[in-house]
Amino acid sequence: MKKLFFFFCLLCSTILMNAQNKVNFKMQSDASFKSEDGRDFIVIPFEGKSSQELYSMVNINVTTQYVSAKNVSNAVENEVISINGVGEGKIEKEKKSNAHFKQRQPVSPENTLYSFTFQYVLNFRFKDGKIRIDAPVIIGYSDSKEINDPIVLWVKRKGVDKEKVYKEIESMLNRLCDKLISSKKVEEDW
């Protein structure tokens, strides 16, 4: 009975987590993105909302999400919002099997993590009752030493786990898209 209850709780939590994430792009081996059905866009329904309401909602979210929204976004009112932003991440270096390397390398966070940034483009299109989100495009990628290095080459040269880097970027962009299309309003009494 306990196992059945545990399984039911696990199933419910998985369903709830997936229900909160409307946007789920997957990063491909060539660093492009596709939806789960292989398309280069996702359409999110918003029943009863006009294109103007949806545009306004996303525009407000862009304004609150970015420090200087006017510097990262372009728009055609009630039709399209395009965002040119920068994301940041950290990824663990792969472990070296050389015992000599292990003995001489001091252990510190600086020696176990790579910091990286990537420049991306997100496009949102609006029609009555729905928002189309085009697959993100990564247009630049860098760490502290190399600028605009293609991500596939950077991953190979740095010896980091490609899957972890891709998951980090994928997760960050999917969460960002979810925030930008969120219709939740924070009620404040001011």
Coordinates of N, CA and C in Angstrom, one line a residue:
M1 N 0.8 -1.2 0.0 CA 0.0 0.0 0.0 C 0.9 1.3 0.0
K2 N 2.0 1.2 0.8 CA 2.9 2.4 0.8 C 3.5 2.6 -0.5
K3 N 3.9 1.5 -1.2 CA 4.5 1.7 -2.5 C 3.5 2.3 -3.5
L4 N 2.3 1.8 -3.4 CA 1.3 2.4 -4.3 C 1.0 3.9 -4.1
F5 N 1.0 4.2 -2.8 CA 0.8 5.6 -2.4 C 2.0 6.5 -2.9
F6 N 3.2 6.0 -2.7 CA 4.4 6.7 -3.1 C 4.4 6.8 -4.6
F7 N 4.0 5.8 -5.4 CA 4.0 5.9 -6.8 C 3.0 6.9 -7.3
F8 N 1.8 6.9 -6.7 CA 0.8 7.9 -7.0 C 1.3 9.3 -6.8
C9 N 1.9 9.6 -5.6 CA 2.5 10.9 -5.3 C 3.5 11.3 -6.3
L10 N 4.4 10.4 -6.7 CA 5.4 10.6 -7.7 C 4.8 11.0 -9.0
L11 N 3.8 10.2 -9.4 CA 3.1 10.5 -10.7 C 2.4 11.8 -10.7
C12 N 1.8 12.2 -9.6 CA 1.1 13.5 -9.5 C 2.1 14.6 -9.6
S13 N 3.2 14.5 -8.9 CA 4.2 15.6 -8.9 C 4.8 15.7 -10.3
T14 N 5.1 14.6 -11.0 CA 5.6 14.7 -12.3 C 4.6 15.4 -13.3
I15 N 3.3 15.1 -13.2 CA 2.3 15.7 -14.0 C 2.2 17.2 -13.7
L16 N 2.2 17.6 -12.4 CA 2.2 19.0 -12.1 C 3.4 19.8 -12.5
M17 N 4.6 19.2 -12.4 CA 5.8 19.8 -12.9 C 5.7 20.1 -14.4
N18 N 5.2 19.1 -15.2 CA 5.1 19.2 -16.6 C 4.0 20.2 -17.0
A19 N 3.0 20.3 -16.2 CA 1.9 21.2 -16.5 C 2.4 22.6 -16.4
Q20 N 3.3 22.9 -15.5 CA 3.8 24.2 -15.3 C 4.7 24.7 -16.4
N21 N 5.4 23.8 -17.1 CA 6.3 24.1 -18.1 C 5.6 23.9 -19.5
K22 N 5.1 25.0 -20.0 CA 4.4 25.0 -21.3 C 5.4 24.9 -22.5
V23 N 6.5 25.5 -22.3 CA 7.5 25.6 -23.3 C 8.6 24.5 -23.1
N24 N 8.8 23.7 -24.1 CA 9.7 22.6 -23.9 C 10.5 22.3 -25.2
F25 N 11.4 23.2 -25.5 CA 12.3 23.0 -26.7 C 13.5 22.1 -26.3
K26 N 13.9 21.3 -27.2 CA 15.1 20.4 -27.0 C 16.2 20.9 -27.9
M27 N 17.4 21.0 -27.2 CA 18.6 21.4 -28.0 C 19.1 20.2 -28.7
Q28 N 19.4 20.4 -30.0 CA 19.9 19.4 -30.9 C 21.4 19.3 -30.9
S29 N 22.0 18.3 -31.5 CA 23.4 18.1 -31.5 C 24.1 19.3 -32.2
D30 N 23.5 20.0 -33.2 CA 24.1 21.1 -33.9 C 23.8 22.4 -33.2
A31 N 23.3 22.4 -31.9 CA 23.0 23.5 -31.1 C 21.8 24.3 -31.6
S32 N 21.0 23.7 -32.5 CA 19.7 24.3 -32.8 C 18.6 23.8 -31.8
F33 N 17.4 24.3 -31.9 CA 16.3 23.8 -31.0 C 15.2 23.3 -31.8
K34 N 14.5 22.3 -31.3 CA 13.3 21.8 -31.9 C 12.3 21.6 -30.8
S35 N 11.0 21.6 -31.1 CA 9.9 21.2 -30.2 C 9.9 19.7 -30.1
E36 N 9.1 19.2 -29.2 CA 9.0 17.7 -29.0 C 8.5 17.0 -30.3
D37 N 7.7 17.7 -31.1 CA 7.2 17.1 -32.3 C 8.1 17.4 -33.5
G38 N 9.3 18.0 -33.3 CA 10.2 18.2 -34.3 C 10.1 19.6 -35.1
R39 N 9.2 20.4 -34.7 CA 9.0 21.7 -35.4 C 9.9 22.7 -34.8
D40 N 10.1 23.8 -35.5 CA 10.9 24.9 -35.0 C 10.1 26.0 -34.3
F41 N 8.9 25.7 -33.8 CA 8.1 26.6 -33.0 C 7.1 25.8 -32.2
I42 N 6.6 26.5 -31.2 CA 5.6 26.0 -30.3 C 4.4 27.0 -30.3
V43 N 3.2 26.5 -30.3 CA 2.0 27.3 -30.2 C 1.3 27.1 -28.8
I44 N 1.2 28.1 -28.1 CA 0.6 28.0 -26.7 C -0.8 28.6 -26.8
P45 N -1.9 27.9 -26.5 CA -3.2 28.4 -26.5 C -3.6 29.3 -25.3
F46 N -4.3 30.4 -25.5 CA -4.8 31.2 -24.4 C -6.2 31.6 -24.8
E47 N -7.1 30.7 -24.4 CA -8.5 30.8 -24.7 C -9.1 32.2 -24.3
G48 N -9.8 32.8 -25.1 CA -10.5 34.1 -24.8 C -9.7 35.3 -24.7
K49 N -8.4 35.2 -25.1 CA -7.5 36.4 -25.0 C -7.3 36.9 -26.4
S50 N -7.3 38.2 -26.6 CA -7.1 38.8 -27.9 C -5.6 38.9 -28.1
S51 N -5.2 39.1 -29.4 CA -3.7 39.2 -29.7 C -3.2 40.5 -29.0
Q52 N -4.0 41.5 -28.8 CA -3.5 42.7 -28.1 C -3.3 42.4 -26.6
E53 N -4.1 41.6 -26.0 CA -4.0 41.3 -24.6 C -2.7 40.4 -24.4
L54 N -2.5 39.5 -25.3 CA -1.4 38.6 -25.2 C -0.1 39.4 -25.5
Y55 N -0.1 40.2 -26.4 CA 1.1 41.1 -26.7 C 1.4 41.9 -25.5
S56 N 0.4 42.5 -24.9 CA 0.6 43.4 -23.7 C 1.2 42.6 -22.6
M57 N 0.6 41.4 -22.4 CA 1.1 40.5 -21.3 C 2.6 40.2 -21.4
V58 N 3.0 39.7 -22.6 CA 4.4 39.4 -22.8 C 5.3 40.6 -22.8
N59 N 4.8 41.7 -23.3 CA 5.6 42.9 -23.3 C 5.9 43.4 -21.9
I60 N 4.8 43.3 -21.0 CA 5.0 43.7 -19.6 C 6.0 42.7 -18.9
N61 N 5.9 41.4 -19.2 CA 6.8 40.4 -18.6 C 8.3 40.7 -19.1
V62 N 8.5 41.0 -20.4 CA 9.8 41.4 -20.9 C 10.4 42.6 -20.2
T63 N 9.5 43.6 -20.0 CA 9.9 44.8 -19.3 C 10.4 44.5 -17.9
T64 N 9.7 43.6 -17.2 CA 10.1 43.3 -15.8 C 11.2 42.3 -15.7
Q65 N 11.4 41.5 -16.7 CA 12.4 40.4 -16.6 C 13.8 41.0 -17.0
Y66 N 13.9 42.0 -17.8 CA 15.2 42.5 -18.3 C 15.5 43.8 -17.6
V67 N 16.8 44.1 -17.4 CA 17.2 45.3 -16.8 C 16.9 46.5 -17.7
S68 N 17.2 46.3 -18.9 CA 16.9 47.4 -19.9 C 16.2 46.8 -21.1
A69 N 14.9 46.6 -21.0 CA 14.1 45.9 -22.0 C 14.2 46.6 -23.4
K70 N 14.3 47.9 -23.4 CA 14.3 48.6 -24.7 C 15.6 48.3 -25.4
N71 N 16.7 47.8 -24.7 CA 17.9 47.5 -25.4 C 18.0 46.1 -25.9
V72 N 17.1 45.2 -25.4 CA 17.1 43.8 -25.8 C 15.9 43.4 -26.6
S73 N 14.9 44.2 -26.7 CA 13.7 43.8 -27.5 C 13.3 44.8 -28.6
N74 N 12.8 44.2 -29.6 CA 12.2 45.0 -30.7 C 10.7 44.4 -30.9
A75 N 9.8 45.3 -31.3 CA 8.5 44.8 -31.4 C 7.7 45.5 -32.6
V76 N 6.8 44.7 -33.1 CA 5.8 45.3 -34.0 C 4.5 45.1 -33.2
E77 N 3.9 46.2 -32.8 CA 2.8 46.2 -31.8 C 1.7 45.3 -32.2
N78 N 1.4 44.4 -31.2 CA 0.3 43.4 -31.3 C 0.6 42.3 -32.2
E79 N 1.8 42.2 -32.8 CA 2.1 41.1 -33.7 C 3.3 40.3 -33.3
V80 N 4.5 41.0 -33.0 CA 5.7 40.3 -32.8 C 6.6 41.0 -31.7
I81 N 7.2 40.2 -30.9 CA 8.2 40.7 -30.0 C 9.5 39.8 -30.2
S82 N 10.6 40.5 -30.5 CA 11.8 39.8 -30.7 C 12.8 40.2 -29.6
I83 N 13.4 39.2 -28.9 CA 14.3 39.5 -27.8 C 15.7 39.0 -28.2
N84 N 16.7 39.9 -28.0 CA 18.1 39.6 -28.2 C 18.8 39.7 -26.9
G85 N 18.9 38.5 -26.2 CA 19.4 38.6 -24.8 C 20.7 37.8 -24.6
V86 N 21.1 37.8 -23.4 CA 22.3 37.1 -23.0 C 22.0 36.2 -21.8
G87 N 22.4 34.9 -21.8 CA 22.3 34.0 -20.7 C 23.6 33.6 -20.2
E88 N 23.6 33.2 -18.9 CA 24.9 32.8 -18.3 C 24.7 31.4 -17.6
G89 N 25.8 30.7 -17.6 CA 25.7 29.4 -16.9 C 27.1 28.9 -16.4
K90 N 27.1 27.9 -15.7 CA 28.3 27.3 -15.2 C 28.2 25.8 -15.4
I91 N 29.4 25.2 -15.8 CA 29.4 23.7 -16.1 C 30.6 23.1 -15.5
E92 N 30.5 21.9 -15.0 CA 31.7 21.3 -14.4 C 32.6 20.8 -15.5
K93 N 33.9 20.9 -15.2 CA 34.9 20.3 -16.1 C 34.8 18.8 -15.9
E94 N 35.1 18.0 -17.0 CA 35.1 16.6 -16.9 C 36.3 16.2 -16.1
K95 N 36.2 15.1 -15.3 CA 37.3 14.6 -14.5 C 38.4 14.0 -15.4
K96 N 39.6 14.3 -15.1 CA 40.8 13.7 -15.8 C 41.2 12.4 -15.1
S97 N 41.5 11.4 -15.9 CA 41.9 10.1 -15.3 C 43.4 10.1 -15.0
N98 N 44.2 11.0 -15.3 CA 45.6 11.1 -15.1 C 45.8 11.3 -13.6
A99 N 46.4 10.4 -12.9 CA 46.7 10.5 -11.4 C 47.6 11.7 -11.1
H100 N 48.6 11.9 -12.0 CA 49.5 13.0 -11.8 C 48.8 14.4 -11.8
F101 N 47.9 14.5 -12.7 CA 47.1 15.7 -12.8 C 46.2 15.9 -11.6
K102 N 45.7 14.9 -11.0 CA 44.8 14.9 -9.8 C 45.7 15.4 -8.6
Q103 N 46.9 14.9 -8.5 CA 47.7 15.3 -7.4 C 48.2 16.8 -7.4
R104 N 48.5 17.3 -8.6 CA 49.0 18.6 -8.7 C 47.9 19.7 -8.8
Q105 N 46.7 19.3 -9.2 CA 45.7 20.3 -9.4 C 45.0 20.6 -8.1
P106 N 45.1 21.8 -7.6 CA 44.4 22.2 -6.3 C 42.9 22.2 -6.5
V107 N 42.2 21.7 -5.5 CA 40.8 21.6 -5.6 C 40.1 22.9 -5.1
S108 N 39.5 23.6 -6.1 CA 38.8 24.8 -5.7 C 37.6 25.0 -6.8
P109 N 36.6 25.8 -6.5 CA 35.5 26.0 -7.4 C 36.0 26.5 -8.8
E110 N 37.1 27.3 -8.8 CA 37.6 27.9 -10.0 C 38.1 26.8 -10.9
N111 N 38.7 25.7 -10.3 CA 39.3 24.7 -11.1 C 38.3 23.6 -11.5
T112 N 37.1 23.6 -11.0 CA 36.1 22.6 -11.4 C 34.9 23.1 -12.2
L113 N 34.8 24.4 -12.4 CA 33.7 25.0 -13.1 C 34.1 25.9 -14.2
Y114 N 33.5 25.8 -15.3 CA 33.6 26.8 -16.4 C 32.4 27.7 -16.4
S115 N 32.6 29.0 -16.4 CA 31.5 30.0 -16.6 C 31.4 30.3 -18.1
F116 N 30.2 30.4 -18.6 CA 30.0 30.8 -20.0 C 28.8 31.7 -20.1
T117 N 28.8 32.4 -21.2 CA 27.7 33.2 -21.6 C 27.3 32.9 -23.0
F118 N 26.0 33.1 -23.3 CA 25.6 32.8 -24.7 C 24.5 33.9 -25.1
Q119 N 24.6 34.3 -26.3 CA 23.6 35.3 -26.8 C 22.6 34.6 -27.6
Y120 N 21.3 34.9 -27.3 CA 20.2 34.2 -28.0 C 19.2 35.2 -28.5
V121 N 18.3 34.6 -29.4 CA 17.2 35.4 -30.0 C 15.9 34.6 -29.7
L122 N 14.9 35.2 -29.1 CA 13.6 34.6 -28.9 C 12.6 35.5 -29.7
N123 N 11.7 34.8 -30.4 CA 10.6 35.5 -31.1 C 9.3 35.0 -30.7
F124 N 8.4 36.0 -30.4 CA 7.0 35.7 -30.0 C 6.1 36.3 -31.0
R125 N 5.1 35.5 -31.5 CA 4.1 36.0 -32.5 C 2.8 35.9 -31.8
F126 N 1.9 36.8 -32.1 CA 0.6 36.8 -31.5 C -0.6 36.8 -32.4
K127 N -1.6 35.9 -32.1 CA -2.9 35.9 -32.8 C -3.9 35.7 -31.7
D128 N -5.2 36.0 -32.0 CA -6.2 35.9 -31.0 C -6.2 34.5 -30.5
G129 N -6.1 34.3 -29.2 CA -6.2 33.0 -28.5 C -4.9 32.2 -28.5
K130 N -3.8 32.7 -29.0 CA -2.6 31.9 -29.1 C -1.3 32.7 -29.2
I131 N -0.2 32.2 -28.7 CA 1.1 32.7 -28.9 C 2.0 31.7 -29.6
R132 N 2.7 32.1 -30.6 CA 3.7 31.2 -31.2 C 5.0 31.7 -30.8
I133 N 5.8 30.7 -30.3 CA 7.2 31.0 -29.8 C 8.1 30.2 -30.8
D134 N 8.9 31.0 -31.5 CA 9.9 30.3 -32.4 C 11.0 29.7 -31.6
A135 N 11.6 28.7 -32.1 CA 12.7 28.0 -31.4 C 13.8 29.0 -31.2
P136 N 14.4 29.0 -30.0 CA 15.5 29.9 -29.7 C 16.6 29.7 -30.7
V137 N 17.4 30.8 -30.9 CA 18.5 30.7 -31.8 C 19.7 31.2 -31.0
I138 N 20.8 30.5 -30.9 CA 22.0 30.9 -30.2 C 22.9 31.6 -31.3
I139 N 23.2 32.8 -31.1 CA 23.9 33.6 -32.1 C 25.4 33.9 -31.6
G140 N 25.7 33.6 -30.4 CA 27.0 33.9 -29.9 C 27.2 33.1 -28.6
Y141 N 28.5 32.7 -28.4 CA 28.8 31.9 -27.2 C 30.2 32.2 -26.8
S142 N 30.4 32.4 -25.5 CA 31.8 32.8 -25.1 C 32.0 32.4 -23.6
D143 N 33.3 32.3 -23.3 CA 33.7 32.2 -21.9 C 34.7 33.4 -21.7
S144 N 35.4 33.4 -20.6 CA 36.3 34.5 -20.3 C 37.4 34.7 -21.3
K145 N 37.8 33.6 -22.1 CA 38.9 33.7 -23.0 C 38.6 33.7 -24.4
E146 N 37.5 33.1 -24.8 CA 37.1 33.0 -26.2 C 35.8 33.6 -26.5
I147 N 35.7 34.4 -27.5 CA 34.5 35.1 -27.8 C 33.9 34.6 -29.1
N148 N 32.6 34.4 -29.1 CA 31.9 34.0 -30.3 C 32.4 32.7 -30.9
D149 N 32.8 31.8 -30.1 CA 33.2 30.5 -30.5 C 32.0 29.6 -30.7
P150 N 31.8 28.9 -31.8 CA 30.7 28.1 -32.0 C 30.6 27.1 -30.8
I151 N 29.4 26.9 -30.3 CA 29.2 26.1 -29.0 C 29.7 24.7 -29.2
V152 N 29.5 24.1 -30.4 CA 29.9 22.7 -30.6 C 31.4 22.6 -30.4
L153 N 32.2 23.6 -31.0 CA 33.6 23.5 -30.9 C 34.1 23.8 -29.5
W154 N 33.4 24.8 -28.8 CA 33.8 25.2 -27.5 C 33.7 24.0 -26.5
V155 N 32.6 23.2 -26.6 CA 32.3 22.1 -25.8 C 33.4 21.0 -26.0
K156 N 33.8 20.8 -27.3 CA 34.8 19.8 -27.6 C 36.2 20.3 -27.1
R157 N 36.5 21.5 -27.3 CA 37.9 22.0 -26.9 C 38.0 22.1 -25.4
K158 N 37.0 22.4 -24.7 CA 37.0 22.6 -23.2 C 36.9 21.2 -22.5
G159 N 36.5 20.2 -23.2 CA 36.4 18.9 -22.5 C 35.3 18.8 -21.5
V160 N 34.2 19.6 -21.7 CA 33.1 19.5 -20.8 C 32.0 18.6 -21.4
D161 N 31.1 18.2 -20.5 CA 30.0 17.3 -20.9 C 29.0 18.0 -21.8
K162 N 29.0 17.7 -23.0 CA 28.1 18.3 -24.0 C 26.6 18.3 -23.5
E163 N 26.2 17.1 -23.0 CA 24.8 16.9 -22.6 C 24.5 17.9 -21.5
K164 N 25.4 18.1 -20.5 CA 25.2 19.0 -19.4 C 25.1 20.4 -19.9
V165 N 26.0 20.8 -20.8 CA 25.9 22.2 -21.3 C 24.6 22.4 -22.0
Y166 N 24.2 21.5 -22.9 CA 23.0 21.7 -23.6 C 21.8 21.7 -22.7
K167 N 21.8 20.8 -21.7 CA 20.6 20.8 -20.7 C 20.6 22.1 -19.9
E168 N 21.7 22.7 -19.6 CA 21.7 23.9 -18.8 C 21.1 25.0 -19.7
I169 N 21.5 25.1 -20.9 CA 21.0 26.2 -21.8 C 19.5 25.9 -22.1
E170 N 19.2 24.7 -22.4 CA 17.8 24.3 -22.7 C 16.9 24.7 -21.6
S171 N 17.3 24.3 -20.4 CA 16.5 24.6 -19.2 C 16.3 26.1 -19.0
M172 N 17.4 26.8 -19.1 CA 17.3 28.3 -18.9 C 16.4 28.9 -19.9
L173 N 16.5 28.6 -21.1 CA 15.7 29.2 -22.2 C 14.2 28.8 -22.0
N174 N 13.9 27.5 -21.7 CA 12.6 27.1 -21.5 C 11.9 27.8 -20.3
R175 N 12.6 27.9 -19.2 CA 12.1 28.6 -18.0 C 11.9 30.1 -18.4
L176 N 12.8 30.7 -19.1 CA 12.6 32.1 -19.5 C 11.3 32.3 -20.3
C177 N 11.2 31.4 -21.3 CA 10.0 31.5 -22.2 C 8.7 31.3 -21.3
D178 N 8.7 30.4 -20.4 CA 7.6 30.2 -19.5 C 7.3 31.5 -18.7
K179 N 8.3 32.1 -18.2 CA 8.1 33.4 -17.4 C 7.5 34.5 -18.3
L180 N 8.0 34.5 -19.5 CA 7.6 35.6 -20.4 C 6.1 35.5 -20.9
I181 N 5.6 34.2 -20.9 CA 4.2 34.0 -21.4 C 3.3 33.8 -20.2
S182 N 3.8 34.0 -19.0 CA 3.0 33.8 -17.8 C 2.0 34.8 -17.7
S183 N 0.8 34.4 -17.4 CA -0.3 35.4 -17.2 C -0.6 35.7 -15.7
K184 N 0.2 35.1 -14.9 CA 0.1 35.4 -13.4 C 0.4 36.8 -13.1
K185 N -0.5 37.4 -12.3 CA -0.2 38.8 -11.9 C 0.0 38.8 -10.4
V186 N 1.0 39.5 -10.0 CA 1.3 39.7 -8.6 C 0.4 40.8 -8.1
E187 N -0.4 40.5 -7.1 CA -1.3 41.5 -6.6 C -0.6 42.3 -5.5
E188 N -0.5 43.6 -5.6 CA 0.1 44.4 -4.6 C -0.8 45.5 -4.3
D189 N -0.9 45.9 -3.0 CA -1.7 47.0 -2.6 C -0.8 48.2 -2.4
W190 N -0.9 49.0 -3.4 CA 0.0 50.2 -3.4 C -0.9 51.4 -3.8

